[in-house]
XYZ file of C-alpha atoms in Angstrom:
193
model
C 107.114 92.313 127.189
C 106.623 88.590 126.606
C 105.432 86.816 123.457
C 102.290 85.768 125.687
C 101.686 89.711 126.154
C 102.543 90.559 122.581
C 99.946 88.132 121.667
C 97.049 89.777 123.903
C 98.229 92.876 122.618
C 98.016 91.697 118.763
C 94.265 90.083 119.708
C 93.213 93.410 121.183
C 93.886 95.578 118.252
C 92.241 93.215 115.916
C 89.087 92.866 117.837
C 89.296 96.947 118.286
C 89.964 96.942 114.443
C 87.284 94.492 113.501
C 84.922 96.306 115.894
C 85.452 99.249 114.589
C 85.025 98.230 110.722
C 81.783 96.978 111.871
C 80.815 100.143 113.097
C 81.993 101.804 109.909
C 80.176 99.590 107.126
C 76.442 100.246 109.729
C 77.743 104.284 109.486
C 78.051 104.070 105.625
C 75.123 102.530 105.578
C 73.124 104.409 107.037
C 74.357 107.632 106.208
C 76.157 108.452 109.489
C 78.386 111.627 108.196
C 80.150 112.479 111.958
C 80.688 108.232 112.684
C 82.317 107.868 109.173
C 84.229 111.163 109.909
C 85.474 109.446 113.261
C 86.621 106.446 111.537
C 88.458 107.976 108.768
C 90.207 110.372 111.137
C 91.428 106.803 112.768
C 93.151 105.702 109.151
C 96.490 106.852 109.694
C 96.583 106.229 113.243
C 95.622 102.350 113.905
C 97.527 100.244 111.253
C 95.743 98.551 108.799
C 91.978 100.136 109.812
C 91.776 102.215 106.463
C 92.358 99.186 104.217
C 89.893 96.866 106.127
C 87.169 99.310 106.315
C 87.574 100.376 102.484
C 87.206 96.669 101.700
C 84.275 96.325 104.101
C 82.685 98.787 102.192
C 83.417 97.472 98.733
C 81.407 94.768 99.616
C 78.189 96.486 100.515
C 75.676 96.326 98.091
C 75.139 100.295 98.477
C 75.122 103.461 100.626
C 72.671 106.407 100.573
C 73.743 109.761 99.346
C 74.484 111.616 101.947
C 77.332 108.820 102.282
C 78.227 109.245 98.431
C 78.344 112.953 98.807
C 80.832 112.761 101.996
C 83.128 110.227 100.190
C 83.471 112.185 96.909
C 84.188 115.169 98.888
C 86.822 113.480 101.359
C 88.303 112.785 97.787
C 88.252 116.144 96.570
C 90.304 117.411 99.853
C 92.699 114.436 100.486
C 92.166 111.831 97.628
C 96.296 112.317 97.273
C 96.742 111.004 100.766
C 94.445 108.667 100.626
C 96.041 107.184 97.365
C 99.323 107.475 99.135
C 98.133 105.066 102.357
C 95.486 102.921 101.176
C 96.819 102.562 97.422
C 94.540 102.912 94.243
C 92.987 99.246 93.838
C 91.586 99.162 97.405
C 90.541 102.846 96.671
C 88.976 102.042 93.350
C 87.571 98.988 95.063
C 85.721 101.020 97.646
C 85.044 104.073 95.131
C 82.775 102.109 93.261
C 80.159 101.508 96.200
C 81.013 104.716 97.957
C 81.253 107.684 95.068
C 78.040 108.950 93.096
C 78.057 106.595 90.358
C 78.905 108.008 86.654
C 76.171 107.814 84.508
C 77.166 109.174 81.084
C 79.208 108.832 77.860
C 82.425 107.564 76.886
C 85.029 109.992 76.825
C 88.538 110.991 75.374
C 90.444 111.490 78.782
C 94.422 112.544 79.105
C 96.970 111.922 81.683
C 100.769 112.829 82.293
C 102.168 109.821 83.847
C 105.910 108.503 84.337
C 106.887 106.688 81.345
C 107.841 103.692 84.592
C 104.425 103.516 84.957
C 103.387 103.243 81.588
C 104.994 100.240 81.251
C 103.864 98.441 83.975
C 100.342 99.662 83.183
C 99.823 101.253 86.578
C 98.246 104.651 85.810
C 96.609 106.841 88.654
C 93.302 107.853 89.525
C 93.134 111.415 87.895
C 92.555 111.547 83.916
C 91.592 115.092 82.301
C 89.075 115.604 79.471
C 91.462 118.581 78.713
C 94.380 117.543 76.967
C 96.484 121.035 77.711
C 96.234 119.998 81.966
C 97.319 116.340 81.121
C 100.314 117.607 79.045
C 101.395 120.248 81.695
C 101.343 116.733 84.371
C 103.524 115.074 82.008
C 106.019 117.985 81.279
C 106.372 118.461 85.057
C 106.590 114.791 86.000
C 109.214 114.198 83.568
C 111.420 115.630 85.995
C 110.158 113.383 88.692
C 111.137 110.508 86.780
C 114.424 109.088 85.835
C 112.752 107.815 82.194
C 111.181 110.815 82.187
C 106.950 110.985 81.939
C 104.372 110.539 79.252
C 101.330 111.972 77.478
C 98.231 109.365 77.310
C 94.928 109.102 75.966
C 92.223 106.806 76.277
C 88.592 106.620 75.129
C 87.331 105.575 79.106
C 84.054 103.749 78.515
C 81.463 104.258 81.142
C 82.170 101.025 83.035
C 85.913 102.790 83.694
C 84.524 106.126 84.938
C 84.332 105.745 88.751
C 83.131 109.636 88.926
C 83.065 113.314 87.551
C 84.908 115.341 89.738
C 83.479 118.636 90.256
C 85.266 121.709 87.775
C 88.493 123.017 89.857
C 91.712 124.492 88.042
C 90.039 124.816 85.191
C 90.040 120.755 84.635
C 87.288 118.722 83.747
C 88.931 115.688 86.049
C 87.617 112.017 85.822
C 88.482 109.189 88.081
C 88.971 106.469 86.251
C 89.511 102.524 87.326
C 92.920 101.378 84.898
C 91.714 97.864 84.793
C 88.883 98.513 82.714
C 90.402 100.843 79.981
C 90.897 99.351 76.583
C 92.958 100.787 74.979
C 95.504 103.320 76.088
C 98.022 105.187 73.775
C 101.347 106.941 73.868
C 100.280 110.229 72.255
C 104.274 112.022 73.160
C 106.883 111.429 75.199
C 109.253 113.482 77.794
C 113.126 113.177 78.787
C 114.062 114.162 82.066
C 115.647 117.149 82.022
């Protein structure tokens, strides 16, 4: 292959790409569950399509329901992959135009979370209104981790509450966007064992 090929090559995948982000914000928007489906089928297989599309959609002012109600339940099955290929901020990003929005109090929500990632202030997704879930994370992450995990609490205002999740494992689960928690304390601490 020769640069000059590599080149066509590289200008075909972004026009496919940038065709078919096009085609994904109009599906979003208008509520197109089997387009959408298509798409997001296509993240893991053409490289960079789920981060382009996700920041497509950030941008859109808003999407009907039905488009709401696929998202939050695409993050209910594989919201761990997703994390895992698009990362949280795009996620988050995209989350905030694409989930149903949160419309409620603030509220006392736990996590378990590597004591790593405490200090760099890069919490996940998932936070618990029951403090017992968030304490079994952390006592089964500190093995995970070689500084061992954490127990945290917040008071997530509403602004920080991307969305409810609905009641599995006995967990009343919150997604919550990090950068717009206040405060967030150390309430106990775990060694790897």
């Amino acid at each position: 292959m020769t640069i000059s090929d590599f080149r066509e090559r590289r200008a075909a995948e972004r026009r496919i790409v940038r065709e078919t982000v096009r085609t994904f914000v109009m599906a979003a928007q208008a509520g197109d569950i089997k387009a959408l489906s298509d798409i997001v089928c296509q993240f893991d297989l053409v490289f960079g399509l789920g981060p382009a599309c996700l920041r497509a959609a950030a941008r859109l002012p808003d999407v009907p329901w039905w488009t709401k109600k696929y998202f939050r339940e695409l993050h209910y099955r594989d919201g761990d992959h997703l994390r895992q290929e698009l990362g949280d901020r795009i996620l988050v990003d995209a989350y905030r135009v694409l989930l149903p929005s949160y419309r409620g109090p603030a509220v006392l929500l736990y996590r378990g979370e590597g004591a790593d990632n405490r200090r760099r202030r890069c919490y996940g997704l998932s936070w618990s209104a029951n403090r017992s879930v968030a304490e079994r994370f952390a006592e089964g992450t500190s093995r995970m981790y070689e500084d061992g995990s954490v127990l945290l609490e917040t008071l997530a205002p509403p602004e920080a509450i991307l969305m409810k999740m609905p009641k599995r494992y006995g967990e009343d689960e919150y997604l919550v966007d990090r950068r717009s928690l206040r405060a967030v304390r150390v309430l106990q601490r775990s060694r790897r064992i």
